[in-house]
Amino acid sequence: MFTDDWQPKHNDNLIFRENNSRFTVRNTVTKQTFTIGKIEYQIIQALDGSKKIAELYQQFKQFFTANQFERYLLLLSSKGLLEEGKQTKKKVDILKLLLPLTKDFHFLKKGRLSQLLSHIILSGVFVLGIVLIVLKAHLGTIVTTTMTANYFRWDTILLYLMEVFVIGILHESCHAILMINSGGNVFEMGIGLNHFNPVFYVDITGIKQIKDKSKRLQIWFAGISSQMIFLGIGLLLEYQFGIDTYAILLWNTINVGMILLNLTFLIKLDGYYILCELLDEPDLREKSLSYVIELFQDEKQNFDLIKLTIGMIYMIYLPIFIINMINFILTRQFPNFVNIYNQIINYFIPSSIIILIMIVIVQRRKNANLLS
């Protein structure tokens, strides 16, 4: 296992947070988070590189046997918490490039302020509902203006990027506030590109350590709820107070777009994680796709309508996304292409669903006949 003269030392890139006599350990290189007890925390703190294993064991022998102590050190090493341990960085995702600005987020603590802010953030549905009631006479104009405005202007690209960035900061900060108020930890914050859009992000991977499902749902919904408030404020400024500027129109449109985008489960954004929580199915996309594939191979597979439906939607979504991208480009150069596009979509979606269902049924019958 280990040599007697080995002097183990914990990594310098570890961050510790205490929470209800438990400790959260964050490896800022691998971005892994662990929860440990008080004694385990004290052992890691004692691993300063100045003591040999035998000396360390003497310090904690009332809690462990020699074998248990050595196995714990081996576990720490395998998790990358010791300098000699394996440090495997997260793979680079070209669609999600992130640049951390801080690896130790500590600007807000759980308390009255976080509780007050959480109540305000979660009032988004109520606030937007009241605003729409107040502006009910303008609803037709709001929809028409939003749908027909020209957003493809080179002179407003900088304004668009600035507003997306500011809204992103507020959106992600609201996730962090709810996370902290729920007793969780937020370690990392920064900027990046998400699907080539500028974003501000806050790392809330520690959400898995929060046992209360309702609190996890509130954390995931916080961003959407906050944008409902931003949208409500923007609509009031434009239609109630008459501040009719392109900046406010763009602000409202960006909020509408981001709310709708975050509500869908097709992309791994807030809506996807909300659905995972509601169905108690982590990694729902991967499991649903695997389920559909396994239906072709395993005749004993239990029928799961939810996974089958979601898996088939994902299988159809990718080609539709590609078709939409082609349409977006071509219709701006060849306006008549929109008619061809509509015909493709009208035939593609229903026919794809029918074909997939028939393939699954036929394949399962074949498998059943082979066994009989």
PDB file of N, CA and C in Angstrom, residues 61-134:
ATOM      1  N   LYS A  61      -5.869   7.017  16.216  1.00  0.00           N
ATOM      2  CA  LYS A  61      -6.081   5.578  16.384  1.00  0.00           C
ATOM      3  C   LYS A  61      -7.313   5.243  17.220  1.00  0.00           C
ATOM      4  N   GLN A  62      -7.830   6.211  18.012  1.00  0.00           N
ATOM      5  CA  GLN A  62      -9.040   5.926  18.790  1.00  0.00           C
ATOM      6  C   GLN A  62     -10.281   5.861  17.904  1.00  0.00           C
ATOM      7  N   PHE A  63     -10.151   6.291  16.650  1.00  0.00           N
ATOM      8  CA  PHE A  63     -11.296   6.290  15.740  1.00  0.00           C
ATOM      9  C   PHE A  63     -11.194   5.220  14.653  1.00  0.00           C
ATOM     10  N   PHE A  64      -9.984   4.734  14.365  1.00  0.00           N
ATOM     11  CA  PHE A  64      -9.775   3.802  13.265  1.00  0.00           C
ATOM     12  C   PHE A  64      -8.814   2.693  13.669  1.00  0.00           C
ATOM     13  N   THR A  65      -8.975   1.538  13.018  1.00  0.00           N
ATOM     14  CA  THR A  65      -7.915   0.539  13.067  1.00  0.00           C
ATOM     15  C   THR A  65      -6.849   0.963  12.059  1.00  0.00           C
ATOM     16  N   ALA A  66      -5.680   0.337  12.132  1.00  0.00           N
ATOM     17  CA  ALA A  66      -4.600   0.691  11.210  1.00  0.00           C
ATOM     18  C   ALA A  66      -5.024   0.455   9.762  1.00  0.00           C
ATOM     19  N   ASN A  67      -5.755  -0.656   9.533  1.00  0.00           N
ATOM     20  CA  ASN A  67      -6.199  -0.976   8.181  1.00  0.00           C
ATOM     21  C   ASN A  67      -7.229   0.041   7.682  1.00  0.00           C
ATOM     22  N   GLN A  68      -8.162   0.419   8.553  1.00  0.00           N
ATOM     23  CA  GLN A  68      -9.175   1.407   8.171  1.00  0.00           C
ATOM     24  C   GLN A  68      -8.549   2.760   7.851  1.00  0.00           C
ATOM     25  N   PHE A  69      -7.556   3.145   8.642  1.00  0.00           N
ATOM     26  CA  PHE A  69      -6.896   4.431   8.434  1.00  0.00           C
ATOM     27  C   PHE A  69      -6.170   4.453   7.090  1.00  0.00           C
ATOM     28  N   GLU A  70      -5.492   3.346   6.797  1.00  0.00           N
ATOM     29  CA  GLU A  70      -4.757   3.263   5.530  1.00  0.00           C
ATOM     30  C   GLU A  70      -5.717   3.253   4.345  1.00  0.00           C
ATOM     31  N   ARG A  71      -6.839   2.569   4.508  1.00  0.00           N
ATOM     32  CA  ARG A  71      -7.839   2.538   3.433  1.00  0.00           C
ATOM     33  C   ARG A  71      -8.445   3.924   3.202  1.00  0.00           C
ATOM     34  N   TYR A  72      -8.599   4.691   4.278  1.00  0.00           N
ATOM     35  CA  TYR A  72      -9.139   6.048   4.131  1.00  0.00           C
ATOM     36  C   TYR A  72      -8.160   6.934   3.360  1.00  0.00           C
ATOM     37  N   LEU A  73      -6.873   6.802   3.655  1.00  0.00           N
ATOM     38  CA  LEU A  73      -5.862   7.565   2.914  1.00  0.00           C
ATOM     39  C   LEU A  73      -5.857   7.165   1.441  1.00  0.00           C
ATOM     40  N   LEU A  74      -6.030   5.879   1.206  1.00  0.00           N
ATOM     41  CA  LEU A  74      -6.084   5.385  -0.172  1.00  0.00           C
ATOM     42  C   LEU A  74      -7.300   5.968  -0.903  1.00  0.00           C
ATOM     43  N   LEU A  75      -8.424   6.063  -0.191  1.00  0.00           N
ATOM     44  CA  LEU A  75      -9.627   6.648  -0.774  1.00  0.00           C
ATOM     45  C   LEU A  75      -9.409   8.126  -1.108  1.00  0.00           C
ATOM     46  N   LEU A  76      -8.783   8.858  -0.193  1.00  0.00           N
ATOM     47  CA  LEU A  76      -8.492  10.272  -0.439  1.00  0.00           C
ATOM     48  C   LEU A  76      -7.613  10.443  -1.668  1.00  0.00           C
ATOM     49  N   SER A  77      -6.638   9.552  -1.796  1.00  0.00           N
ATOM     50  CA  SER A  77      -5.732   9.615  -2.937  1.00  0.00           C
ATOM     51  C   SER A  77      -6.476   9.338  -4.247  1.00  0.00           C
ATOM     52  N   SER A  78      -7.366   8.325  -4.221  1.00  0.00           N
ATOM     53  CA  SER A  78      -8.101   7.955  -5.433  1.00  0.00           C
ATOM     54  C   SER A  78      -9.084   9.040  -5.863  1.00  0.00           C
ATOM     55  N   LYS A  79      -9.551   9.844  -4.907  1.00  0.00           N
ATOM     56  CA  LYS A  79     -10.486  10.926  -5.209  1.00  0.00           C
ATOM     57  C   LYS A  79      -9.779  12.232  -5.576  1.00  0.00           C
ATOM     58  N   GLY A  80      -8.454  12.198  -5.598  1.00  0.00           N
ATOM     59  CA  GLY A  80      -7.706  13.382  -5.991  1.00  0.00           C
ATOM     60  C   GLY A  80      -7.589  14.429  -4.910  1.00  0.00           C
ATOM     61  N   LEU A  81      -7.752  14.025  -3.638  1.00  0.00           N
ATOM     62  CA  LEU A  81      -7.676  14.983  -2.535  1.00  0.00           C
ATOM     63  C   LEU A  81      -6.275  15.083  -1.944  1.00  0.00           C
ATOM     64  N   LEU A  82      -5.386  14.180  -2.342  1.00  0.00           N
ATOM     65  CA  LEU A  82      -3.987  14.245  -1.919  1.00  0.00           C
ATOM     66  C   LEU A  82      -3.126  14.658  -3.102  1.00  0.00           C
ATOM     67  N   GLU A  83      -1.962  15.205  -2.821  1.00  0.00           N
ATOM     68  CA  GLU A  83      -1.077  15.664  -3.902  1.00  0.00           C
ATOM     69  C   GLU A  83      -0.659  14.518  -4.804  1.00  0.00           C
ATOM     70  N   GLU A  84      -0.591  13.306  -4.225  1.00  0.00           N
ATOM     71  CA  GLU A  84      -0.189  12.141  -5.019  1.00  0.00           C
ATOM     72  C   GLU A  84      -1.365  11.544  -5.783  1.00  0.00           C
ATOM     73  N   GLY A  85      -2.576  12.048  -5.498  1.00  0.00           N
ATOM     74  CA  GLY A  85      -3.766  11.466  -6.098  1.00  0.00           C
ATOM     75  C   GLY A  85      -3.953  11.852  -7.547  1.00  0.00           C
ATOM     76  N   LYS A  86      -4.918  11.207  -8.149  1.00  0.00           N
ATOM     77  CA  LYS A  86      -5.224  11.430  -9.557  1.00  0.00           C
ATOM     78  C   LYS A  86      -6.016  12.720  -9.726  1.00  0.00           C
ATOM     79  N   GLN A  87      -5.539  13.606 -10.591  1.00  0.00           N
ATOM     80  CA  GLN A  87      -6.207  14.880 -10.851  1.00  0.00           C
ATOM     81  C   GLN A  87      -6.745  14.869 -12.283  1.00  0.00           C
ATOM     82  N   THR A  88      -7.981  14.468 -12.422  1.00  0.00           N
ATOM     83  CA  THR A  88      -8.587  14.393 -13.746  1.00  0.00           C
ATOM     84  C   THR A  88      -9.503  15.586 -13.951  1.00  0.00           C
ATOM     85  N   LYS A  89      -9.092  16.484 -14.834  1.00  0.00           N
ATOM     86  CA  LYS A  89      -9.909  17.661 -15.102  1.00  0.00           C
ATOM     87  C   LYS A  89     -11.128  17.276 -15.940  1.00  0.00           C
ATOM     88  N   LYS A  90     -12.179  18.079 -15.811  1.00  0.00           N
ATOM     89  CA  LYS A  90     -13.369  17.852 -16.613  1.00  0.00           C
ATOM     90  C   LYS A  90     -13.051  18.057 -18.093  1.00  0.00           C
ATOM     91  N   LYS A  91     -13.666  17.226 -18.942  1.00  0.00           N
ATOM     92  CA  LYS A  91     -13.435  17.341 -20.374  1.00  0.00           C
ATOM     93  C   LYS A  91     -13.984  18.666 -20.901  1.00  0.00           C
ATOM     94  N   VAL A  92     -13.279  19.212 -21.878  1.00  0.00           N
ATOM     95  CA  VAL A  92     -13.701  20.481 -22.473  1.00  0.00           C
ATOM     96  C   VAL A  92     -14.879  20.230 -23.406  1.00  0.00           C
ATOM     97  N   ASP A  93     -15.952  20.981 -23.209  1.00  0.00           N
ATOM     98  CA  ASP A  93     -17.136  20.914 -24.065  1.00  0.00           C
ATOM     99  C   ASP A  93     -17.175  22.182 -24.903  1.00  0.00           C
ATOM    100  N   ILE A  94     -17.014  22.036 -26.225  1.00  0.00           N
ATOM    101  CA  ILE A  94     -16.930  23.208 -27.096  1.00  0.00           C
ATOM    102  C   ILE A  94     -18.214  24.041 -27.057  1.00  0.00           C
ATOM    103  N   LEU A  95     -19.351  23.404 -26.708  1.00  0.00           N
ATOM    104  CA  LEU A  95     -20.609  24.136 -26.616  1.00  0.00           C
ATOM    105  C   LEU A  95     -20.777  24.819 -25.266  1.00  0.00           C
ATOM    106  N   LYS A  96     -19.845  24.538 -24.344  1.00  0.00           N
ATOM    107  CA  LYS A  96     -19.953  25.113 -23.003  1.00  0.00           C
ATOM    108  C   LYS A  96     -18.556  25.440 -22.500  1.00  0.00           C
ATOM    109  N   LEU A  97     -18.044  26.585 -22.908  1.00  0.00           N
ATOM    110  CA  LEU A  97     -16.708  27.026 -22.515  1.00  0.00           C
ATOM    111  C   LEU A  97     -16.830  27.977 -21.330  1.00  0.00           C
ATOM    112  N   LEU A  98     -16.188  27.627 -20.203  1.00  0.00           N
ATOM    113  CA  LEU A  98     -16.342  28.390 -18.970  1.00  0.00           C
ATOM    114  C   LEU A  98     -15.003  28.898 -18.461  1.00  0.00           C
ATOM    115  N   LEU A  99     -14.998  30.125 -17.979  1.00  0.00           N
ATOM    116  CA  LEU A  99     -13.805  30.738 -17.404  1.00  0.00           C
ATOM    117  C   LEU A  99     -14.128  31.189 -15.979  1.00  0.00           C
ATOM    118  N   PRO A 100     -13.635  30.475 -14.951  1.00  0.00           N
ATOM    119  CA  PRO A 100     -13.937  30.846 -13.566  1.00  0.00           C
ATOM    120  C   PRO A 100     -13.317  32.198 -13.201  1.00  0.00           C
ATOM    121  N   LEU A 101     -14.105  33.055 -12.548  1.00  0.00           N
ATOM    122  CA  LEU A 101     -13.601  34.321 -12.025  1.00  0.00           C
ATOM    123  C   LEU A 101     -13.235  34.188 -10.553  1.00  0.00           C
ATOM    124  N   THR A 102     -13.907  33.293  -9.860  1.00  0.00           N
ATOM    125  CA  THR A 102     -13.571  32.980  -8.474  1.00  0.00           C
ATOM    126  C   THR A 102     -13.910  31.523  -8.213  1.00  0.00           C
ATOM    127  N   LYS A 103     -13.090  30.868  -7.426  1.00  0.00           N
ATOM    128  CA  LYS A 103     -13.324  29.470  -7.084  1.00  0.00           C
ATOM    129  C   LYS A 103     -13.785  29.314  -5.638  1.00  0.00           C
ATOM    130  N   ASP A 104     -14.117  30.435  -5.025  1.00  0.00           N
ATOM    131  CA  ASP A 104     -14.601  30.400  -3.642  1.00  0.00           C
ATOM    132  C   ASP A 104     -15.646  31.492  -3.456  1.00  0.00           C
ATOM    133  N   PHE A 105     -16.893  31.170  -3.801  1.00  0.00           N
ATOM    134  CA  PHE A 105     -17.997  32.129  -3.735  1.00  0.00           C
ATOM    135  C   PHE A 105     -18.452  32.259  -2.281  1.00  0.00           C
ATOM    136  N   HIS A 106     -18.249  33.428  -1.691  1.00  0.00           N
ATOM    137  CA  HIS A 106     -18.624  33.603  -0.284  1.00  0.00           C
ATOM    138  C   HIS A 106     -19.208  34.998  -0.032  1.00  0.00           C
ATOM    139  N   PHE A 107     -19.959  35.498  -1.002  1.00  0.00           N
ATOM    140  CA  PHE A 107     -20.482  36.858  -0.897  1.00  0.00           C
ATOM    141  C   PHE A 107     -21.807  36.928  -0.133  1.00  0.00           C
ATOM    142  N   LEU A 108     -22.404  35.785   0.154  1.00  0.00           N
ATOM    143  CA  LEU A 108     -23.682  35.770   0.857  1.00  0.00           C
ATOM    144  C   LEU A 108     -23.741  34.550   1.761  1.00  0.00           C
ATOM    145  N   LYS A 109     -24.226  34.742   2.968  1.00  0.00           N
ATOM    146  CA  LYS A 109     -24.392  33.657   3.919  1.00  0.00           C
ATOM    147  C   LYS A 109     -25.883  33.417   4.153  1.00  0.00           C
ATOM    148  N   LYS A 110     -26.207  32.211   4.589  1.00  0.00           N
ATOM    149  CA  LYS A 110     -27.595  31.898   4.904  1.00  0.00           C
ATOM    150  C   LYS A 110     -28.051  32.727   6.097  1.00  0.00           C
ATOM    151  N   GLY A 111     -29.186  33.382   5.961  1.00  0.00           N
ATOM    152  CA  GLY A 111     -29.700  34.230   7.033  1.00  0.00           C
ATOM    153  C   GLY A 111     -30.947  34.967   6.587  1.00  0.00           C
ATOM    154  N   ARG A 112     -31.259  36.053   7.274  1.00  0.00           N
ATOM    155  CA  ARG A 112     -32.474  36.806   6.967  1.00  0.00           C
ATOM    156  C   ARG A 112     -32.440  37.419   5.569  1.00  0.00           C
ATOM    157  N   LEU A 113     -31.259  37.911   5.168  1.00  0.00           N
ATOM    158  CA  LEU A 113     -31.150  38.523   3.845  1.00  0.00           C
ATOM    159  C   LEU A 113     -31.390  37.499   2.745  1.00  0.00           C
ATOM    160  N   SER A 114     -30.755  36.324   2.854  1.00  0.00           N
ATOM    161  CA  SER A 114     -30.943  35.287   1.834  1.00  0.00           C
ATOM    162  C   SER A 114     -32.392  34.809   1.813  1.00  0.00           C
ATOM    163  N   GLN A 115     -33.026  34.770   2.977  1.00  0.00           N
ATOM    164  CA  GLN A 115     -34.428  34.348   3.048  1.00  0.00           C
ATOM    165  C   GLN A 115     -35.346  35.372   2.381  1.00  0.00           C
ATOM    166  N   LEU A 116     -35.098  36.657   2.640  1.00  0.00           N
ATOM    167  CA  LEU A 116     -35.898  37.720   2.022  1.00  0.00           C
ATOM    168  C   LEU A 116     -35.740  37.708   0.506  1.00  0.00           C
ATOM    169  N   LEU A 117     -34.492  37.608   0.047  1.00  0.00           N
ATOM    170  CA  LEU A 117     -34.228  37.582  -1.395  1.00  0.00           C
ATOM    171  C   LEU A 117     -34.880  36.367  -2.053  1.00  0.00           C
ATOM    172  N   SER A 118     -34.872  35.235  -1.365  1.00  0.00           N
ATOM    173  CA  SER A 118     -35.476  34.014  -1.908  1.00  0.00           C
ATOM    174  C   SER A 118     -36.975  34.187  -2.101  1.00  0.00           C
ATOM    175  N   HIS A 119     -37.639  34.802  -1.127  1.00  0.00           N
ATOM    176  CA  HIS A 119     -39.085  35.041  -1.246  1.00  0.00           C
ATOM    177  C   HIS A 119     -39.389  35.957  -2.432  1.00  0.00           C
ATOM    178  N   ILE A 120     -38.564  36.977  -2.612  1.00  0.00           N
ATOM    179  CA  ILE A 120     -38.765  37.904  -3.738  1.00  0.00           C
ATOM    180  C   ILE A 120     -38.568  37.178  -5.065  1.00  0.00           C
ATOM    181  N   ILE A 121     -37.491  36.402  -5.162  1.00  0.00           N
ATOM    182  CA  ILE A 121     -37.166  35.694  -6.404  1.00  0.00           C
ATOM    183  C   ILE A 121     -38.277  34.729  -6.802  1.00  0.00           C
ATOM    184  N   LEU A 122     -38.819  33.996  -5.832  1.00  0.00           N
ATOM    185  CA  LEU A 122     -39.825  32.977  -6.129  1.00  0.00           C
ATOM    186  C   LEU A 122     -41.218  33.557  -6.382  1.00  0.00           C
ATOM    187  N   SER A 123     -41.339  34.882  -6.344  1.00  0.00           N
ATOM    188  CA  SER A 123     -42.639  35.518  -6.599  1.00  0.00           C
ATOM    189  C   SER A 123     -42.842  35.832  -8.076  1.00  0.00           C
ATOM    190  N   GLY A 124     -41.976  35.304  -8.937  1.00  0.00           N
ATOM    191  CA  GLY A 124     -42.001  35.658 -10.355  1.00  0.00           C
ATOM    192  C   GLY A 124     -43.324  35.410 -11.051  1.00  0.00           C
ATOM    193  N   VAL A 125     -43.927  34.236 -10.831  1.00  0.00           N
ATOM    194  CA  VAL A 125     -45.199  33.910 -11.487  1.00  0.00           C
ATOM    195  C   VAL A 125     -46.273  34.905 -11.051  1.00  0.00           C
ATOM    196  N   PHE A 126     -46.307  35.204  -9.753  1.00  0.00           N
ATOM    197  CA  PHE A 126     -47.294  36.152  -9.217  1.00  0.00           C
ATOM    198  C   PHE A 126     -47.087  37.547  -9.801  1.00  0.00           C
ATOM    199  N   VAL A 127     -45.834  38.010  -9.810  1.00  0.00           N
ATOM    200  CA  VAL A 127     -45.523  39.355 -10.311  1.00  0.00           C
ATOM    201  C   VAL A 127     -45.898  39.494 -11.781  1.00  0.00           C
ATOM    202  N   LEU A 128     -45.471  38.529 -12.610  1.00  0.00           N
ATOM    203  CA  LEU A 128     -45.774  38.603 -14.045  1.00  0.00           C
ATOM    204  C   LEU A 128     -47.275  38.521 -14.287  1.00  0.00           C
ATOM    205  N   GLY A 129     -47.966  37.693 -13.496  1.00  0.00           N
ATOM    206  CA  GLY A 129     -49.416  37.584 -13.633  1.00  0.00           C
ATOM    207  C   GLY A 129     -50.111  38.910 -13.364  1.00  0.00           C
ATOM    208  N   ILE A 130     -49.692  39.606 -12.295  1.00  0.00           N
ATOM    209  CA  ILE A 130     -50.271  40.914 -11.961  1.00  0.00           C
ATOM    210  C   ILE A 130     -49.996  41.922 -13.077  1.00  0.00           C
ATOM    211  N   VAL A 131     -48.770  41.915 -13.598  1.00  0.00           N
ATOM    212  CA  VAL A 131     -48.404  42.852 -14.668  1.00  0.00           C
ATOM    213  C   VAL A 131     -49.264  42.615 -15.907  1.00  0.00           C
ATOM    214  N   LEU A 132     -49.462  41.351 -16.274  1.00  0.00           N
ATOM    215  CA  LEU A 132     -50.266  41.041 -17.463  1.00  0.00           C
ATOM    216  C   LEU A 132     -51.727  41.443 -17.264  1.00  0.00           C
ATOM    217  N   ILE A 133     -52.217  41.340 -16.035  1.00  0.00           N
ATOM    218  CA  ILE A 133     -53.587  41.788 -15.752  1.00  0.00           C
ATOM    219  C   ILE A 133     -53.682  43.306 -15.917  1.00  0.00           C
ATOM    220  N   VAL A 134     -52.679  44.016 -15.391  1.00  0.00           N
ATOM    221  CA  VAL A 134     -52.649  45.479 -15.502  1.00  0.00           C
ATOM    222  C   VAL A 134     -52.574  45.909 -16.963  1.00  0.00           C
TER     223      VAL A 134
END
